[in-house]
């Protein structure tokens, strides 16, 4: 079980980080989420888990949602107040340094978008668009039907 978990660790950290990514301490929070998933796995009867990777992804997603909801209940100062000052204008033939600046601004724009989503919407976005998890599986994680589009708030 330990070897299987360790093989999944980087992927689980990536899921948690992308769900929690706009927070200043997202890297540490993502590691905490993965550790909590490990603790829950240790307490679980492993023989009852049919798909360990899916089970771990679900647990990491739910723990991340709980952390995001906690942040909304106890908001901290917003990360990156300087977002509004960033303006990128495309050029016909951008120089390499301008291409890097554009890539950075796209990353910052994604953080702004993620900040505007509810925790459930953020989890659905990250799992589907970044990890290609089908909507019916995301619906199971969130406890909603993907067909209705009724994601919880």
mmCIF file of N, CA and C in Angstrom, residues 29-96:
data_model
loop_
_atom_site.group_PDB
_atom_site.id
_atom_site.type_symbol
_atom_site.label_atom_id
_atom_site.label_comp_id
_atom_site.label_asym_id
_atom_site.label_seq_id
_atom_site.Cartn_x
_atom_site.Cartn_y
_atom_site.Cartn_z
ATOM 1 N N UNK A 29 0.203 23.786 1.597
ATOM 2 C CA UNK A 29 -1.151 23.276 1.772
ATOM 3 C C UNK A 29 -1.366 22.004 0.964
ATOM 4 N N UNK A 30 -0.842 21.962 -0.263
ATOM 5 C CA UNK A 30 -0.987 20.775 -1.106
ATOM 6 C C UNK A 30 -0.307 19.577 -0.453
ATOM 7 N N UNK A 31 0.854 19.790 0.113
ATOM 8 C CA UNK A 31 1.548 18.694 0.804
ATOM 9 C C UNK A 31 0.753 18.244 2.026
ATOM 10 N N UNK A 32 0.154 19.189 2.746
ATOM 11 C CA UNK A 32 -0.680 18.840 3.898
ATOM 12 C C UNK A 32 -1.888 18.010 3.467
ATOM 13 N N UNK A 33 -2.485 18.377 2.337
ATOM 14 C CA UNK A 33 -3.635 17.635 1.816
ATOM 15 C C UNK A 33 -3.227 16.197 1.491
ATOM 16 N N UNK A 34 -2.082 16.036 0.840
ATOM 17 C CA UNK A 34 -1.599 14.695 0.486
ATOM 18 C C UNK A 34 -1.323 13.886 1.752
ATOM 19 N N UNK A 35 -0.740 14.524 2.750
ATOM 20 C CA UNK A 35 -0.467 13.818 4.015
ATOM 21 C C UNK A 35 -1.767 13.396 4.693
ATOM 22 N N UNK A 36 -2.766 14.259 4.655
ATOM 23 C CA UNK A 36 -4.062 13.911 5.241
ATOM 24 C C UNK A 36 -4.685 12.735 4.489
ATOM 25 N N UNK A 37 -4.533 12.717 3.161
ATOM 26 C CA UNK A 37 -5.035 11.584 2.372
ATOM 27 C C UNK A 37 -4.334 10.297 2.791
ATOM 28 N N UNK A 38 -3.036 10.373 3.043
ATOM 29 C CA UNK A 38 -2.288 9.203 3.507
ATOM 30 C C UNK A 38 -2.830 8.725 4.852
ATOM 31 N N UNK A 39 -3.077 9.652 5.762
ATOM 32 C CA UNK A 39 -3.596 9.289 7.081
ATOM 33 C C UNK A 39 -4.965 8.612 6.962
ATOM 34 N N UNK A 40 -5.788 9.092 6.063
ATOM 35 C CA UNK A 40 -7.101 8.468 5.873
ATOM 36 C C UNK A 40 -6.962 7.090 5.234
ATOM 37 N N UNK A 41 -5.994 6.941 4.347
ATOM 38 C CA UNK A 41 -5.763 5.645 3.709
ATOM 39 C C UNK A 41 -5.291 4.624 4.742
ATOM 40 N N UNK A 42 -4.420 5.041 5.632
ATOM 41 C CA UNK A 42 -3.902 4.135 6.664
ATOM 42 C C UNK A 42 -5.035 3.643 7.560
ATOM 43 N N UNK A 43 -6.009 4.500 7.818
ATOM 44 C CA UNK A 43 -7.143 4.121 8.680
ATOM 45 C C UNK A 43 -8.191 3.301 7.934
ATOM 46 N N UNK A 44 -8.094 3.259 6.618
ATOM 47 C CA UNK A 44 -9.076 2.569 5.772
ATOM 48 C C UNK A 44 -8.655 1.118 5.557
ATOM 49 N N UNK A 45 -9.617 0.208 5.464
ATOM 50 C CA UNK A 45 -9.327 -1.173 5.097
ATOM 51 C C UNK A 45 -9.053 -1.197 3.599
ATOM 52 N N UNK A 46 -7.790 -1.395 3.232
ATOM 53 C CA UNK A 46 -7.364 -1.313 1.830
ATOM 54 C C UNK A 46 -8.048 -2.347 0.953
ATOM 55 N N UNK A 47 -8.516 -3.427 1.524
ATOM 56 C CA UNK A 47 -9.174 -4.458 0.712
ATOM 57 C C UNK A 47 -10.541 -4.001 0.215
ATOM 58 N N UNK A 48 -11.096 -2.949 0.830
ATOM 59 C CA UNK A 48 -12.401 -2.443 0.396
ATOM 60 C C UNK A 48 -12.287 -1.419 -0.727
ATOM 61 N N UNK A 49 -11.052 -1.043 -1.083
ATOM 62 C CA UNK A 49 -10.837 -0.040 -2.123
ATOM 63 C C UNK A 49 -10.562 -0.753 -3.439
ATOM 64 N N UNK A 50 -11.467 -0.572 -4.393
ATOM 65 C CA UNK A 50 -11.309 -1.220 -5.693
ATOM 66 C C UNK A 50 -10.341 -0.490 -6.601
ATOM 67 N N UNK A 51 -10.345 0.841 -6.542
ATOM 68 C CA UNK A 51 -9.490 1.661 -7.404
ATOM 69 C C UNK A 51 -8.771 2.656 -6.506
ATOM 70 N N UNK A 52 -7.555 2.302 -6.122
ATOM 71 C CA UNK A 52 -6.822 3.126 -5.161
ATOM 72 C C UNK A 52 -6.542 4.521 -5.705
ATOM 73 N N UNK A 53 -6.139 4.623 -6.976
ATOM 74 C CA UNK A 53 -5.854 5.936 -7.560
ATOM 75 C C UNK A 53 -7.106 6.810 -7.552
ATOM 76 N N UNK A 54 -8.236 6.247 -7.915
ATOM 77 C CA UNK A 54 -9.493 6.997 -7.895
ATOM 78 C C UNK A 54 -9.905 7.385 -6.485
ATOM 79 N N UNK A 55 -9.737 6.462 -5.554
ATOM 80 C CA UNK A 55 -10.082 6.737 -4.159
ATOM 81 C C UNK A 55 -9.230 7.887 -3.633
ATOM 82 N N UNK A 56 -7.914 7.830 -3.903
ATOM 83 C CA UNK A 56 -7.018 8.884 -3.435
ATOM 84 C C UNK A 56 -7.337 10.228 -4.071
ATOM 85 N N UNK A 57 -7.659 10.237 -5.373
ATOM 86 C CA UNK A 57 -8.025 11.478 -6.049
ATOM 87 C C UNK A 57 -9.285 12.071 -5.430
ATOM 88 N N UNK A 58 -10.254 11.217 -5.143
ATOM 89 C CA UNK A 58 -11.488 11.675 -4.512
ATOM 90 C C UNK A 58 -11.204 12.267 -3.133
ATOM 91 N N UNK A 59 -10.400 11.591 -2.343
ATOM 92 C CA UNK A 59 -10.081 12.070 -0.996
ATOM 93 C C UNK A 59 -9.325 13.396 -1.074
ATOM 94 N N UNK A 60 -8.329 13.485 -1.958
ATOM 95 C CA UNK A 60 -7.569 14.729 -2.103
ATOM 96 C C UNK A 60 -8.495 15.856 -2.559
ATOM 97 N N UNK A 61 -9.391 15.564 -3.500
ATOM 98 C CA UNK A 61 -10.344 16.577 -3.954
ATOM 99 C C UNK A 61 -11.235 17.069 -2.836
ATOM 100 N N UNK A 62 -11.740 16.159 -2.031
ATOM 101 C CA UNK A 62 -12.636 16.553 -0.938
ATOM 102 C C UNK A 62 -11.904 17.330 0.158
ATOM 103 N N UNK A 63 -10.684 16.898 0.482
ATOM 104 C CA UNK A 63 -9.912 17.634 1.489
ATOM 105 C C UNK A 63 -9.594 19.033 0.970
ATOM 106 N N UNK A 64 -9.248 19.132 -0.317
ATOM 107 C CA UNK A 64 -8.965 20.442 -0.915
ATOM 108 C C UNK A 64 -10.196 21.333 -0.884
ATOM 109 N N UNK A 65 -11.359 20.752 -1.184
ATOM 110 C CA UNK A 65 -12.604 21.522 -1.104
ATOM 111 C C UNK A 65 -12.842 22.040 0.311
ATOM 112 N N UNK A 66 -12.624 21.176 1.283
ATOM 113 C CA UNK A 66 -12.803 21.601 2.678
ATOM 114 C C UNK A 66 -11.877 22.763 3.021
ATOM 115 N N UNK A 67 -10.637 22.682 2.550
ATOM 116 C CA UNK A 67 -9.677 23.757 2.822
ATOM 117 C C UNK A 67 -10.096 25.051 2.129
ATOM 118 N N UNK A 68 -10.579 24.947 0.887
ATOM 119 C CA UNK A 68 -11.047 26.142 0.179
ATOM 120 C C UNK A 68 -12.255 26.757 0.877
ATOM 121 N N UNK A 69 -13.165 25.919 1.323
ATOM 122 C CA UNK A 69 -14.348 26.433 2.033
ATOM 123 C C UNK A 69 -13.934 27.100 3.345
ATOM 124 N N UNK A 70 -12.942 26.544 3.993
ATOM 125 C CA UNK A 70 -12.441 27.142 5.224
ATOM 126 C C UNK A 70 -11.841 28.512 4.944
ATOM 127 N N UNK A 71 -11.135 28.631 3.827
ATOM 128 C CA UNK A 71 -10.563 29.931 3.452
ATOM 129 C C UNK A 71 -11.654 30.960 3.206
ATOM 130 N N UNK A 72 -12.761 30.524 2.581
ATOM 131 C CA UNK A 72 -13.848 31.463 2.315
ATOM 132 C C UNK A 72 -14.512 31.898 3.608
ATOM 133 N N UNK A 73 -14.597 30.988 4.572
ATOM 134 C CA UNK A 73 -15.209 31.326 5.853
ATOM 135 C C UNK A 73 -14.305 32.248 6.664
ATOM 136 N N UNK A 74 -12.986 32.105 6.467
ATOM 137 C CA UNK A 74 -11.997 32.915 7.180
ATOM 138 C C UNK A 74 -11.039 33.502 6.161
ATOM 139 N N UNK A 75 -11.492 34.488 5.383
ATOM 140 C CA UNK A 75 -10.644 35.000 4.302
ATOM 141 C C UNK A 75 -9.403 35.700 4.830
ATOM 142 N N UNK A 76 -8.346 35.541 4.051
ATOM 143 C CA UNK A 76 -7.099 36.238 4.346
ATOM 144 C C UNK A 76 -6.937 37.323 3.300
ATOM 145 N N UNK A 77 -5.898 38.109 3.416
ATOM 146 C CA UNK A 77 -5.677 39.130 2.415
ATOM 147 C C UNK A 77 -5.434 38.454 1.068
ATOM 148 N N UNK A 78 -5.997 39.031 0.037
ATOM 149 C CA UNK A 78 -5.924 38.437 -1.291
ATOM 150 C C UNK A 78 -4.493 38.415 -1.796
ATOM 151 N N UNK A 79 -4.157 37.345 -2.445
ATOM 152 C CA UNK A 79 -2.828 37.185 -3.034
ATOM 153 C C UNK A 79 -2.782 37.916 -4.360
ATOM 154 N N UNK A 80 -1.738 38.649 -4.582
ATOM 155 C CA UNK A 80 -1.530 39.249 -5.895
ATOM 156 C C UNK A 80 -2.431 40.428 -6.196
ATOM 157 N N UNK A 81 -2.499 41.387 -5.317
ATOM 158 C CA UNK A 81 -3.301 42.574 -5.592
ATOM 159 C C UNK A 81 -2.787 43.307 -6.824
ATOM 160 N N UNK A 82 -1.582 42.984 -7.239
ATOM 161 C CA UNK A 82 -0.986 43.650 -8.388
ATOM 162 C C UNK A 82 -1.507 43.106 -9.717
ATOM 163 N N UNK A 83 -2.439 42.132 -9.714
ATOM 164 C CA UNK A 83 -2.957 41.565 -10.959
ATOM 165 C C UNK A 83 -3.531 42.637 -11.881
ATOM 166 N N UNK A 84 -4.236 43.591 -11.308
ATOM 167 C CA UNK A 84 -4.888 44.601 -12.134
ATOM 168 C C UNK A 84 -3.879 45.494 -12.852
ATOM 169 N N UNK A 85 -2.659 45.557 -12.347
ATOM 170 C CA UNK A 85 -1.644 46.403 -12.971
ATOM 171 C C UNK A 85 -0.974 45.729 -14.163
ATOM 172 N N UNK A 86 -1.225 44.441 -14.342
ATOM 173 C CA UNK A 86 -0.584 43.715 -15.437
ATOM 174 C C UNK A 86 -1.414 43.834 -16.713
ATOM 175 N N UNK A 87 -0.802 44.372 -17.738
ATOM 176 C CA UNK A 87 -1.458 44.491 -19.031
ATOM 177 C C UNK A 87 -0.507 43.923 -20.067
ATOM 178 N N UNK A 88 -0.980 42.975 -20.851
ATOM 179 C CA UNK A 88 -0.154 42.352 -21.874
ATOM 180 C C UNK A 88 -0.720 42.725 -23.234
ATOM 181 N N UNK A 89 0.131 43.270 -24.079
ATOM 182 C CA UNK A 89 -0.282 43.610 -25.433
ATOM 183 C C UNK A 89 0.513 42.760 -26.411
ATOM 184 N N UNK A 90 -0.171 41.934 -27.225
ATOM 185 C CA UNK A 90 0.550 41.081 -28.166
ATOM 186 C C UNK A 90 1.239 41.906 -29.247
ATOM 187 N N UNK A 91 2.392 41.429 -29.666
ATOM 188 C CA UNK A 91 3.193 42.070 -30.688
ATOM 189 C C UNK A 91 3.256 41.139 -31.892
ATOM 190 N N UNK A 92 3.557 41.681 -33.070
ATOM 191 C CA UNK A 92 3.636 40.840 -34.254
ATOM 192 C C UNK A 92 4.736 39.791 -34.136
ATOM 193 N N UNK A 93 5.864 40.163 -33.610
ATOM 194 C CA UNK A 93 6.986 39.248 -33.475
ATOM 195 C C UNK A 93 7.624 39.463 -32.106
ATOM 196 N N UNK A 94 7.011 38.863 -31.041
ATOM 197 C CA UNK A 94 7.522 39.136 -29.692
ATOM 198 C C UNK A 94 8.908 38.539 -29.478
ATOM 199 N N UNK A 95 9.683 39.257 -28.722
ATOM 200 C CA UNK A 95 11.010 38.790 -28.346
ATOM 201 C C UNK A 95 10.861 37.690 -27.293
ATOM 202 N N UNK A 96 11.890 36.873 -27.092
ATOM 203 C CA UNK A 96 11.790 35.788 -26.098
ATOM 204 C C UNK A 96 11.407 36.265 -24.704
#
